[in-house]
Coordinates of C-alpha atoms in Angstrom, one line a residue:
Chain J
M1 CA 13.1 -28.3 26.4
D2 CA 10.3 -26.3 28.1
F3 CA 11.6 -22.9 27.0
L4 CA 11.3 -24.0 23.4
F5 CA 7.5 -24.3 23.8
G6 CA 7.3 -20.7 24.8
Y7 CA 8.5 -19.8 21.3
A8 CA 6.1 -22.2 19.6
T9 CA 3.6 -19.5 18.7
L10 CA 6.3 -17.3 17.3
F11 CA 7.6 -20.2 15.2
D12 CA 4.1 -20.9 13.9
A13 CA 3.8 -17.2 12.9
V14 CA 7.0 -17.5 11.0
L15 CA 5.9 -20.6 9.2
I16 CA 2.6 -19.0 8.2
S17 CA 4.4 -15.9 6.9
C18 CA 6.7 -18.3 5.0
G19 CA 3.7 -20.0 3.4
L20 CA 2.2 -16.7 2.1
A21 CA 5.7 -15.4 1.1
L22 CA 6.2 -18.6 -1.0
S23 CA 2.9 -18.0 -2.8
Q24 CA 3.9 -14.4 -3.6
Y25 CA 7.4 -15.5 -4.6
C26 CA 5.9 -17.9 -7.2
V27 CA 4.4 -15.0 -9.3
L28 CA 7.2 -12.5 -8.8
R29 CA 9.7 -15.1 -9.9
A30 CA 7.9 -15.4 -13.2
G31 CA 7.8 -11.6 -13.6
V32 CA 4.1 -11.3 -12.8
F33 CA 3.4 -8.3 -10.6
S34 CA 0.3 -9.8 -8.9
L35 CA -0.7 -9.0 -5.3
A36 CA -3.5 -11.5 -5.2
T37 CA -2.0 -13.8 -2.7
T38 CA -3.9 -12.2 0.2
G39 CA -7.2 -12.7 -1.7
F40 CA -6.5 -16.4 -2.4
A41 CA -5.5 -16.9 1.3
A42 CA -8.9 -15.3 2.3
I43 CA -10.8 -17.6 -0.1
G44 CA -8.9 -20.7 1.2
A45 CA -9.3 -19.8 4.9
Y46 CA -13.0 -19.0 4.7
G47 CA -13.8 -21.8 2.4
A48 CA -12.2 -24.4 4.6
A49 CA -13.5 -22.9 7.8
L50 CA -17.1 -22.7 6.5
L51 CA -17.0 -26.3 5.2
C52 CA -15.8 -27.5 8.6
V53 CA -18.0 -25.4 10.9
K54 CA -21.2 -25.2 8.9
Q55 CA -21.2 -28.5 7.0
G56 CA -19.3 -30.5 9.6
L57 CA -16.8 -31.9 7.1
P58 CA -13.5 -33.2 8.4
P59 CA -10.7 -30.6 8.5
A60 CA -8.4 -32.7 6.2
F61 CA -11.0 -32.7 3.5
A62 CA -11.7 -29.0 4.0
I63 CA -8.0 -28.2 3.6
A64 CA -7.9 -30.2 0.4
V65 CA -10.9 -28.3 -0.9
A66 CA -9.1 -25.0 0.1
L67 CA -6.2 -26.0 -2.1
A68 CA -8.5 -26.7 -5.0
L69 CA -10.4 -23.4 -4.3
G70 CA -7.2 -21.4 -4.3
A71 CA -6.0 -23.0 -7.5
T72 CA -9.3 -22.6 -9.3
S73 CA -9.8 -18.9 -8.3
A74 CA -6.2 -18.3 -9.4
F75 CA -6.8 -19.9 -12.7
V76 CA -10.0 -17.9 -13.3
L77 CA -8.2 -14.6 -12.3
S78 CA -5.2 -15.5 -14.5
L79 CA -7.3 -15.3 -17.6
P80 CA -8.1 -11.6 -17.4
L81 CA -4.8 -10.7 -15.8
A82 CA -2.8 -12.2 -18.7
R83 CA -3.8 -9.1 -20.7
L84 CA -2.1 -6.7 -18.3
R85 CA 1.4 -6.0 -17.3
G86 CA 3.3 -4.2 -14.6
V87 CA 1.5 -1.5 -12.6
F88 CA -1.8 -2.4 -14.3
Q89 CA -1.5 -6.0 -13.2
A90 CA -0.8 -4.8 -9.7
I91 CA -3.9 -2.6 -9.6
A92 CA -6.1 -5.3 -11.0
S93 CA -5.0 -7.9 -8.6
F94 CA -5.2 -5.4 -5.8
S95 CA -8.8 -4.8 -6.8
F96 CA -9.5 -8.5 -6.6
V97 CA -8.2 -8.5 -3.0
Q98 CA -10.5 -5.6 -2.1
I99 CA -13.5 -7.2 -3.7
V100 CA -12.9 -10.5 -1.8
Q101 CA -12.6 -8.6 1.5
S102 CA -15.6 -6.5 1.0
I103 CA -17.7 -9.5 0.1
L104 CA -16.5 -11.2 3.3
F105 CA -17.7 -8.2 5.2
Y106 CA -21.0 -8.0 3.4
S107 CA -22.2 -11.6 3.5
E108 CA -22.6 -11.5 7.3
S109 CA -25.1 -14.3 7.4
I110 CA -22.5 -16.7 6.0
T111 CA -19.1 -15.4 7.0
G112 CA -20.1 -13.6 10.2
G113 CA -19.0 -10.3 8.6
S114 CA -17.1 -8.0 10.9
N115 CA -17.9 -10.2 13.9
G116 CA -15.6 -12.8 12.5
L117 CA -16.1 -16.5 12.0
N118 CA -15.5 -18.3 15.3
G119 CA -15.4 -21.8 16.7
I120 CA -13.1 -23.3 14.2
P121 CA -11.4 -26.5 15.6
K122 CA -7.7 -26.1 16.2
V123 CA -6.2 -29.1 14.5
I124 CA -3.1 -27.6 13.0
G125 CA 0.0 -27.3 15.1
T126 CA 3.6 -26.5 14.5
G127 CA 4.3 -30.0 13.0
W128 CA 1.8 -29.8 10.2
L129 CA 2.8 -26.2 9.4
F130 CA 6.4 -27.2 9.2
L131 CA 5.6 -30.2 7.0
W132 CA 3.6 -28.0 4.6
I133 CA 6.3 -25.4 4.3
A134 CA 9.0 -28.1 3.8
A135 CA 6.9 -29.7 1.1
V136 CA 6.2 -26.4 -0.8
T137 CA 9.9 -25.3 -0.5
T138 CA 11.1 -28.7 -1.9
L139 CA 8.6 -28.5 -4.7
L140 CA 9.5 -24.9 -5.6
W141 CA 13.2 -25.7 -5.3
A142 CA 12.8 -28.6 -7.7
I143 CA 10.9 -26.5 -10.2
G144 CA 13.6 -23.8 -9.9
R145 CA 16.3 -26.2 -10.9
S146 CA 14.4 -27.7 -13.8
D147 CA 13.9 -26.4 -17.3
I148 CA 10.8 -24.6 -16.1
G149 CA 12.9 -22.6 -13.7
R150 CA 15.2 -21.4 -16.4
A151 CA 12.2 -20.5 -18.6
L152 CA 10.7 -18.5 -15.6
G153 CA 14.0 -16.6 -15.3
A154 CA 13.9 -15.8 -19.0
A155 CA 10.3 -14.7 -18.9
R156 CA 11.0 -12.4 -15.9
Q157 CA 14.1 -10.7 -17.5
D158 CA 12.7 -10.1 -20.9
E159 CA 9.4 -11.4 -22.1
T160 CA 10.0 -10.6 -25.7
V161 CA 13.3 -12.5 -25.8
A162 CA 11.6 -15.4 -23.9
V163 CA 8.9 -15.6 -26.5
S164 CA 11.4 -15.5 -29.3
L165 CA 13.2 -18.4 -27.7
G166 CA 10.1 -20.5 -28.0
I167 CA 8.9 -20.2 -24.4
D168 CA 5.1 -20.2 -24.1
V169 CA 5.1 -17.3 -21.6
A170 CA 1.3 -17.0 -21.4
N171 CA 1.0 -20.6 -20.4
L172 CA 3.9 -20.3 -18.0
H173 CA 2.3 -17.3 -16.3
R174 CA -1.0 -19.1 -16.0
W175 CA 0.5 -22.1 -14.2
T176 CA 2.6 -20.1 -11.9
F177 CA -0.6 -18.3 -11.0
V178 CA -2.4 -21.6 -10.3
L179 CA 0.6 -22.8 -8.2
S180 CA 0.6 -19.5 -6.3
G181 CA -3.2 -19.7 -5.7
A182 CA -2.9 -23.3 -4.5
I183 CA -0.2 -22.5 -2.0
A184 CA -2.0 -19.4 -0.7
G185 CA -5.4 -21.2 -0.5
T186 CA -3.9 -24.1 1.5
T187 CA -1.9 -21.7 3.8
G188 CA -5.1 -19.8 4.3
A189 CA -6.9 -23.0 5.4
L190 CA -4.0 -23.8 7.8
I191 CA -4.4 -20.3 9.3
A192 CA -8.1 -21.0 9.8
F193 CA -7.4 -24.3 11.6
H194 CA -4.6 -22.8 13.6
D195 CA -6.2 -19.6 14.8
Y196 CA -9.7 -20.6 16.0
S197 CA -11.3 -17.6 14.4
L198 CA -11.1 -15.5 11.2
M199 CA -11.7 -11.8 10.6
P200 CA -12.2 -10.2 7.2
E201 CA -9.8 -7.4 8.0
T202 CA -6.9 -9.9 8.5
F203 CA -6.9 -10.3 4.7
G204 CA -6.5 -6.7 3.7
F205 CA -4.0 -4.1 2.7
V206 CA -1.7 -4.6 5.8
L207 CA -1.2 -8.3 5.1
L208 CA -0.7 -7.6 1.4
T209 CA 2.1 -5.1 2.1
D210 CA 3.6 -7.5 4.7
V211 CA 3.7 -10.4 2.3
L212 CA 5.2 -8.3 -0.4
A213 CA 7.8 -7.0 2.0
Y214 CA 8.8 -10.6 2.9
V215 CA 9.7 -11.4 -0.6
I216 CA 11.4 -8.1 -1.3
M217 CA 13.4 -8.3 1.9
G218 CA 14.6 -11.8 1.1
G219 CA 14.7 -11.7 -2.7
S220 CA 12.7 -13.3 -5.4
L221 CA 15.4 -15.1 -7.3
S222 CA 15.6 -18.3 -5.3
V223 CA 13.3 -20.1 -2.9
L224 CA 15.5 -19.1 0.0
G225 CA 14.6 -15.5 -0.4
P226 CA 10.9 -15.6 0.8
L227 CA 11.8 -17.9 3.7
V228 CA 14.6 -15.6 4.9
G229 CA 12.5 -12.5 4.4
A230 CA 9.5 -13.9 6.2
A231 CA 11.6 -15.1 9.1
I232 CA 13.5 -11.8 9.5
L233 CA 10.4 -9.5 9.3
T234 CA 8.2 -11.7 11.5
L235 CA 10.9 -12.1 14.2
L236 CA 12.4 -8.6 14.1
P237 CA 9.5 -6.8 15.9
E238 CA 9.5 -9.6 18.5
I239 CA 13.2 -9.6 19.2
A240 CA 13.4 -5.8 19.3
R241 CA 10.4 -5.2 21.6
P242 CA 11.0 -1.4 21.8
L243 CA 10.8 -1.3 18.1
A244 CA 7.3 -2.9 18.1
D245 CA 5.6 0.5 18.5
N246 CA 7.4 1.8 15.5
R247 CA 6.7 -1.3 13.4
M248 CA 5.6 0.7 10.4
I249 CA 8.8 2.9 10.4
L250 CA 10.8 -0.3 10.6
M251 CA 8.9 -1.9 7.7
G252 CA 9.1 1.2 5.7
M253 CA 12.8 1.8 6.2
I254 CA 13.5 -1.8 5.4
L255 CA 11.5 -1.6 2.1
V256 CA 13.3 1.6 1.1
F257 CA 16.8 0.5 2.0
V258 CA 16.6 -2.9 0.6
M259 CA 15.2 -1.6 -2.7
L260 CA 17.9 1.1 -2.9
Y261 CA 21.0 -0.9 -1.7
L262 CA 20.1 -4.6 -2.0
P263 CA 17.7 -4.7 -5.0
H264 CA 17.9 -8.5 -5.1
G265 CA 17.0 -8.9 -1.4
V266 CA 19.1 -10.0 1.5
A267 CA 19.4 -13.7 0.8
D268 CA 19.9 -13.4 -3.0
S269 CA 22.4 -10.6 -2.7
L270 CA 24.5 -12.7 -0.3
R271 CA 24.1 -15.7 -2.6
L272 CA 25.3 -13.7 -5.7
I273 CA 28.3 -12.3 -3.8
W274 CA 29.2 -15.8 -2.7
R275 CA 28.9 -17.1 -6.2
Q276 CA 31.0 -14.2 -7.6
R277 CA 33.8 -15.0 -5.0
R278 CA 33.8 -18.6 -6.0
R279 CA 34.0 -17.8 -9.6
A280 CA 36.8 -15.3 -9.0
R281 CA 39.0 -18.2 -7.8
V282 CA 38.8 -19.9 -11.2
P283 CA 40.8 -18.3 -14.0
Q284 CA 38.3 -15.8 -15.6
A285 CA 39.0 -17.0 -19.2
L286 CA 37.6 -20.4 -18.4
V287 CA 34.2 -19.2 -17.1
P288 CA 31.5 -18.6 -19.7
E289 CA 29.8 -15.3 -19.4
V290 CA 26.7 -15.9 -17.3
Q291 CA 24.1 -13.4 -16.3
A292 CA 24.4 -12.7 -12.6
H293 CA 20.9 -13.7 -11.8
G294 CA 19.9 -16.8 -13.8
Chain G
M1 CA -33.6 12.4 -2.1
L2 CA -31.8 11.3 -5.2
G3 CA -30.8 14.9 -6.0
Q4 CA -29.4 15.3 -2.5
Q5 CA -27.4 12.1 -2.8
I6 CA -26.0 13.2 -6.1
L7 CA -25.1 16.6 -4.7
N8 CA -23.3 14.9 -1.8
G9 CA -21.6 12.6 -4.2
L10 CA -20.4 15.6 -6.3
T11 CA -18.9 17.2 -3.2
I12 CA -16.9 14.2 -2.2
G13 CA -16.1 13.4 -5.8
S14 CA -14.6 16.8 -6.4
V15 CA -12.2 16.1 -3.5
Y16 CA -11.4 12.7 -5.0
A17 CA -10.6 14.5 -8.3
L18 CA -8.3 16.9 -6.5
F19 CA -6.5 14.1 -4.8
S20 CA -6.2 11.9 -7.9
L21 CA -5.0 14.8 -10.1
G22 CA -1.7 15.0 -8.2
F23 CA -1.4 11.2 -8.3
T24 CA -2.0 11.0 -12.1
L25 CA 0.3 14.0 -12.8
V26 CA 3.3 12.3 -11.2
F27 CA 2.5 9.1 -13.0
S28 CA 2.0 10.7 -16.4
V29 CA 5.2 12.8 -16.3
H30 CA 7.5 10.4 -14.5
R31 CA 5.9 7.0 -14.7
I32 CA 6.0 6.8 -10.9
L33 CA 3.0 5.3 -9.1
N34 CA 3.5 7.2 -5.8
L35 CA 1.9 5.0 -3.2
A36 CA 2.9 7.5 -0.5
H37 CA 0.4 10.0 -2.0
G38 CA -2.2 8.9 0.7
A39 CA 0.3 9.7 3.5
V40 CA 1.1 13.1 2.0
F41 CA -2.7 13.8 1.9
M42 CA -3.0 12.8 5.5
W43 CA -0.1 15.1 6.4
G44 CA -2.0 18.0 4.6
A45 CA -4.8 17.5 7.1
F46 CA -2.4 17.5 10.0
F47 CA -0.6 20.7 8.7
G48 CA -3.9 22.5 8.4
L49 CA -5.1 21.3 11.8
Y50 CA -1.9 22.3 13.6
A51 CA -1.9 25.7 11.8
I52 CA -5.3 26.3 13.3
T53 CA -5.0 24.9 16.8
K54 CA -1.3 25.6 17.5
L55 CA -0.7 28.8 15.6
G56 CA -4.3 30.1 15.7
A57 CA -4.2 30.8 12.0
P58 CA -7.4 31.7 10.2
L59 CA -8.8 29.2 7.6
P60 CA -7.3 30.6 4.4
V61 CA -3.8 30.6 6.0
A62 CA -4.4 27.0 7.2
V63 CA -5.2 26.0 3.6
L64 CA -2.0 27.7 2.4
F65 CA -0.1 25.9 5.2
A66 CA -1.6 22.5 4.3
G67 CA -0.8 23.0 0.6
L68 CA 2.7 24.3 1.1
G69 CA 3.6 21.8 3.8
S70 CA 2.5 18.9 1.7
A71 CA 4.3 20.3 -1.3
I72 CA 7.5 20.5 0.6
L73 CA 7.0 17.0 2.0
N74 CA 6.4 15.5 -1.4
V75 CA 9.6 17.2 -2.8
I76 CA 11.6 15.9 0.1
L77 CA 10.2 12.4 -0.6
D78 CA 11.3 12.7 -4.3
L79 CA 14.8 13.9 -3.4
A80 CA 15.3 11.3 -0.7
T81 CA 14.0 8.2 -2.5
F82 CA 12.9 8.4 -6.1
R83 CA 15.9 10.5 -7.1
L84 CA 18.3 7.9 -5.8
L85 CA 16.5 5.2 -7.8
R86 CA 16.5 7.2 -11.0
R87 CA 20.3 7.2 -11.0
R88 CA 20.1 3.4 -11.0
N89 CA 17.6 3.2 -13.7
S90 CA 15.4 0.9 -11.7
P91 CA 12.1 -0.6 -12.9
E92 CA 8.7 0.6 -11.9
F93 CA 8.4 -2.2 -9.4
A94 CA 11.2 -0.7 -7.3
T95 CA 9.6 2.8 -7.3
M96 CA 6.3 1.3 -6.2
V97 CA 7.8 -0.6 -3.3
I98 CA 9.9 2.4 -2.2
S99 CA 6.9 4.7 -2.2
L100 CA 5.0 2.1 -0.2
G101 CA 7.8 2.1 2.3
S102 CA 8.1 5.8 2.6
G103 CA 4.3 6.0 3.0
L104 CA 4.5 3.7 6.0
I105 CA 7.2 5.8 7.5
L106 CA 5.2 9.0 7.1
M107 CA 2.1 7.3 8.6
N108 CA 4.1 6.1 11.6
L109 CA 5.4 9.6 12.2
A110 CA 1.9 11.0 12.2
Q111 CA 0.8 8.2 14.5
R112 CA 3.6 9.2 17.0
L113 CA 2.7 12.9 16.7
S114 CA -1.0 12.4 17.3
E115 CA -0.5 9.6 19.8
T116 CA -2.8 7.4 17.8
R117 CA -5.8 9.7 18.6
V118 CA -8.4 10.8 16.2
L119 CA -8.1 14.6 16.1
R120 CA -10.8 17.2 15.3
Y121 CA -10.8 20.6 13.8
P122 CA -12.1 23.1 16.5
F123 CA -15.8 23.9 16.3
G124 CA -16.6 26.7 14.0
T125 CA -13.7 26.4 11.7
F126 CA -16.3 26.4 9.0
P127 CA -19.5 28.4 9.8
L128 CA -22.3 25.8 10.0
T129 CA -24.6 27.5 7.5
I130 CA -27.0 25.5 5.4
Y131 CA -28.6 26.9 2.3
E132 CA -31.7 25.6 0.6
V133 CA -31.4 25.7 -3.2
M134 CA -34.3 24.2 -5.2
G135 CA -35.2 21.8 -2.4
L136 CA -31.6 20.7 -1.9
R137 CA -29.7 21.3 1.3
I138 CA -26.2 22.5 0.7
S139 CA -23.8 23.5 3.4
F140 CA -21.3 26.3 3.3
L141 CA -18.6 23.7 3.6
Q142 CA -19.8 21.9 0.6
M143 CA -19.9 25.1 -1.4
V144 CA -16.3 25.9 -0.3
I145 CA -15.1 22.4 -1.3
M146 CA -16.6 22.5 -4.7
G147 CA -15.6 26.1 -5.2
S148 CA -12.0 25.5 -4.2
V149 CA -11.7 22.5 -6.4
V150 CA -12.8 24.5 -9.4
V151 CA -10.3 27.3 -8.5
V152 CA -7.4 24.9 -8.0
L153 CA -8.2 23.0 -11.1
G154 CA -8.3 26.3 -13.1
F155 CA -4.9 27.3 -11.8
F156 CA -3.5 23.9 -12.4
L157 CA -4.6 23.8 -16.1
L158 CA -3.4 27.4 -16.6
Y159 CA 0.0 26.5 -15.2
L160 CA 0.3 23.3 -17.3
Y161 CA -1.0 24.7 -20.6
A162 CA -0.2 28.5 -20.5
T163 CA 3.2 28.9 -18.9
S164 CA 6.6 27.9 -20.0
F165 CA 7.0 25.8 -16.9
G166 CA 4.0 23.8 -17.9
R167 CA 5.4 23.4 -21.4
Q168 CA 8.6 21.9 -19.8
I169 CA 6.6 19.5 -17.7
R170 CA 4.7 18.4 -20.8
A171 CA 7.9 18.0 -22.7
V172 CA 9.4 15.7 -20.0
A173 CA 6.2 13.7 -20.0
A174 CA 6.5 13.2 -23.8
S175 CA 10.2 12.2 -23.6
E176 CA 12.6 12.9 -20.8
S177 CA 15.8 12.5 -22.9
T178 CA 14.6 14.6 -25.8
A179 CA 13.5 17.4 -23.4
Q180 CA 16.9 17.3 -21.8
L181 CA 18.5 17.7 -25.2
L182 CA 16.4 20.7 -25.7
G183 CA 17.7 22.4 -22.5
V184 CA 15.0 21.4 -20.0
N185 CA 16.4 20.7 -16.6
P186 CA 14.6 17.5 -15.5
T187 CA 15.5 17.9 -11.8
L188 CA 13.6 21.1 -11.8
V189 CA 10.6 19.5 -13.5
F190 CA 10.6 16.7 -11.0
M191 CA 10.6 19.2 -8.1
Q192 CA 7.7 21.1 -9.7
T193 CA 5.5 18.1 -10.4
F194 CA 6.1 16.7 -7.0
A195 CA 5.4 20.1 -5.4
I196 CA 2.1 20.5 -7.3
S197 CA 1.1 17.0 -6.6
G198 CA 1.8 17.4 -2.9
A199 CA 0.0 20.7 -2.7
L200 CA -3.1 19.2 -4.4
A201 CA -3.0 16.3 -1.9
G202 CA -2.5 18.6 1.0
V203 CA -5.5 20.9 0.2
A204 CA -7.6 17.8 -0.4
G205 CA -6.5 16.5 3.0
L206 CA -7.6 19.7 4.8
L207 CA -11.0 19.7 3.0
I208 CA -11.7 16.0 3.8
G209 CA -10.5 16.5 7.4
N210 CA -13.0 19.3 7.7
A211 CA -15.8 17.5 5.8
Y212 CA -15.8 14.5 8.2
N213 CA -14.2 16.4 11.0
S214 CA -11.7 13.7 11.8
V215 CA -8.0 13.6 11.3
S216 CA -6.1 10.5 12.0
Y217 CA -2.9 8.9 10.7
L218 CA -4.9 6.2 8.9
M219 CA -7.1 8.6 6.9
G220 CA -4.9 8.5 3.8
Q221 CA -5.3 4.8 3.0
P222 CA -8.9 4.7 1.8
Y223 CA -8.3 7.7 -0.4
L224 CA -5.2 6.2 -2.0
L225 CA -7.3 3.2 -2.9
T226 CA -10.0 5.4 -4.3
A227 CA -7.3 7.2 -6.3
F228 CA -6.4 3.9 -7.9
V229 CA -10.0 3.5 -9.0
V230 CA -10.3 7.1 -10.2
V231 CA -7.1 7.0 -12.3
V232 CA -7.8 3.6 -13.8
I233 CA -11.3 4.5 -14.8
G234 CA -10.3 7.9 -16.1
G235 CA -7.1 6.6 -17.7
L236 CA -3.8 6.7 -15.9
G237 CA -2.2 10.0 -16.8
S238 CA -5.3 11.7 -18.1
I239 CA -6.1 15.0 -16.4
I240 CA -9.7 15.4 -17.6
G241 CA -10.2 11.7 -17.0
A242 CA -9.2 12.1 -13.3
V243 CA -11.7 14.9 -12.9
V244 CA -14.6 13.2 -14.5
A245 CA -13.9 9.8 -13.0
G246 CA -13.4 11.5 -9.6
L247 CA -16.9 13.0 -9.7
L248 CA -18.3 9.7 -11.0
V249 CA -16.8 7.6 -8.2
G250 CA -18.0 10.2 -5.7
I251 CA -21.6 9.8 -6.9
V252 CA -21.4 6.0 -7.1
H253 CA -20.0 6.0 -3.5
S254 CA -22.8 8.1 -2.1
L255 CA -25.5 6.4 -4.1
S256 CA -24.3 2.9 -3.2
I257 CA -24.2 3.8 0.5
A258 CA -27.7 5.3 0.4
Y259 CA -29.5 2.7 -1.7
I260 CA -27.5 -0.6 -1.7
A261 CA -25.2 -1.4 1.3
S262 CA -22.2 0.4 2.5
D263 CA -20.2 -2.8 2.8
L264 CA -20.7 -3.5 -0.9
R265 CA -19.4 0.0 -1.8
D266 CA -15.8 -1.3 -2.3
A267 CA -17.0 -4.3 -4.2
I268 CA -18.9 -2.1 -6.7
V269 CA -16.2 0.4 -7.4
F270 CA -13.3 -2.1 -7.5
G271 CA -15.4 -4.4 -9.6
A272 CA -15.9 -1.5 -12.0
T273 CA -12.1 -0.9 -12.0
F274 CA -11.4 -4.5 -12.8
L275 CA -13.9 -4.4 -15.7
V276 CA -12.4 -1.2 -17.1
L277 CA -8.9 -2.6 -16.9
L278 CA -10.1 -5.6 -19.0
V279 CA -12.4 -3.9 -21.5
R280 CA -10.6 -0.7 -22.0
P281 CA -7.2 -0.7 -20.2
T282 CA -6.5 2.9 -21.2
G283 CA -9.4 4.1 -19.2
L284 CA -12.3 6.2 -20.5
F285 CA -10.2 9.2 -21.4
G286 CA -6.7 7.7 -21.9
Q287 CA -4.9 7.8 -25.2
I288 CA -4.2 4.5 -26.7
T289 CA -0.6 5.4 -27.7
S290 CA 0.3 6.9 -24.3
E291 CA 1.2 3.8 -22.5
K292 CA 2.5 0.3 -23.0
R293 CA 0.1 -1.2 -20.7
V294 CA -1.3 -4.2 -22.6
G295 CA 0.8 -7.3 -22.8
H296 CA 1.8 -9.3 -25.9
A297 CA -0.5 -12.2 -25.1

């Protein structure tokens, strides 16, 4: 049993990556190319930590506030972002992340600036992290199987068709945004209560690329994708220690190869292959023509 | 004081313009947001540095080296990644992710090469002469930077608007399939635009490496972020927009560091980017018809 505790930190890291990846998955699944997850996580983390350290509020309350903060800021951001698509959405949401980060650096009297925010009580262990990821996964899985899930798939594949089918795409995008913000905000708060201290540079360009890589690696068609992607990419540098020095090459190669050869990501590509095999066993004439990724 | 700050801003802004020009050229012709552009820029600084320290080349040769090296690097990047994607007709999301990945690879290679050190150009690469013009202090380096930006920009416009190659590039930008029907070889155009874009980034890298006298594998990232700002404010795909917005952002940078707070610099320019995207998504100089960039909602 003891040797398992040695891996507890690693397991925690995987769970935290999973939380952020699930938030990023939410928006990508709906066809919104937003990179704002990192910004929401920063807001949640600093919001919760400041409430607890400076105001002396209990951590449970602070985490709840972080959830609300993440959701609210996502709602506010979704209003302007609704006007943009594709690359422009990506740049605008990226600007948001940069603005949040540079305000964290600037307001040194409140956030500690580049010295970081220290002395946060550690109240979150592996158990709570696991519970949170399990809850979010269940929720997203249930949404994915419902009518909303099908509407999200339609909106991602072709927005014009989705609108013509009577799907309120603008509304759908707004709520996936709020969900993504709530998940990121809470995960941010969990990071704060897990790590003792916070630094503004944690929530920058590097985290943003990492989180995006998790979802791309795993795939953004099912809730399994971000979990698999986050697990692989967090564990890989640890398992292959000699590769740790060349972490960026590893990351870069994975991004390039997955995009070129497994455009649906590892988990979803396997799932699609498996589904095709199963379908092949049934006489083809009986199977209605279904889009490969629904 | 104000005049001096504006002059410094113009110097740095002209490098931003040079860097963003290549970025916006590739986007306007091929609809590729090349996130590896910052890494190519950084390699330009490395090429120039090694030409001077290892080969003992004089400065003009080093500039040539930086431009040529980065041009070749960018063409290789296109052939190795974007070309494969084009065959599959992938969405812009895939190209962005791939360029992000190849940028990381290029950065890591530079990190290995430099052993994570910050390198410097040898003392006296640029003569340290400072002139006084109308109460403003302007160094020889600043004059070279602004001068070379004007020269490069002149050649660039001449190439694009006065040669048949340039006409081919513009034809592909308007419509790739139509251009192909008219006998334009798109592969050749891709190679040209990527070579030009790489060369501009490489020269910008060498100039910046000299201006701050520091060359490291991480130096490309902030400039890539600045290029976002420049091309959005100027209008993605607009050449004149990239130049004007580059100068503007340079001035705002140097003024906000001098008069407000250096930490707020990013908040100011990215806030401006956000506003421009909302109020006028085509940028200050973009054409409204050029891009499907505004959603249905």
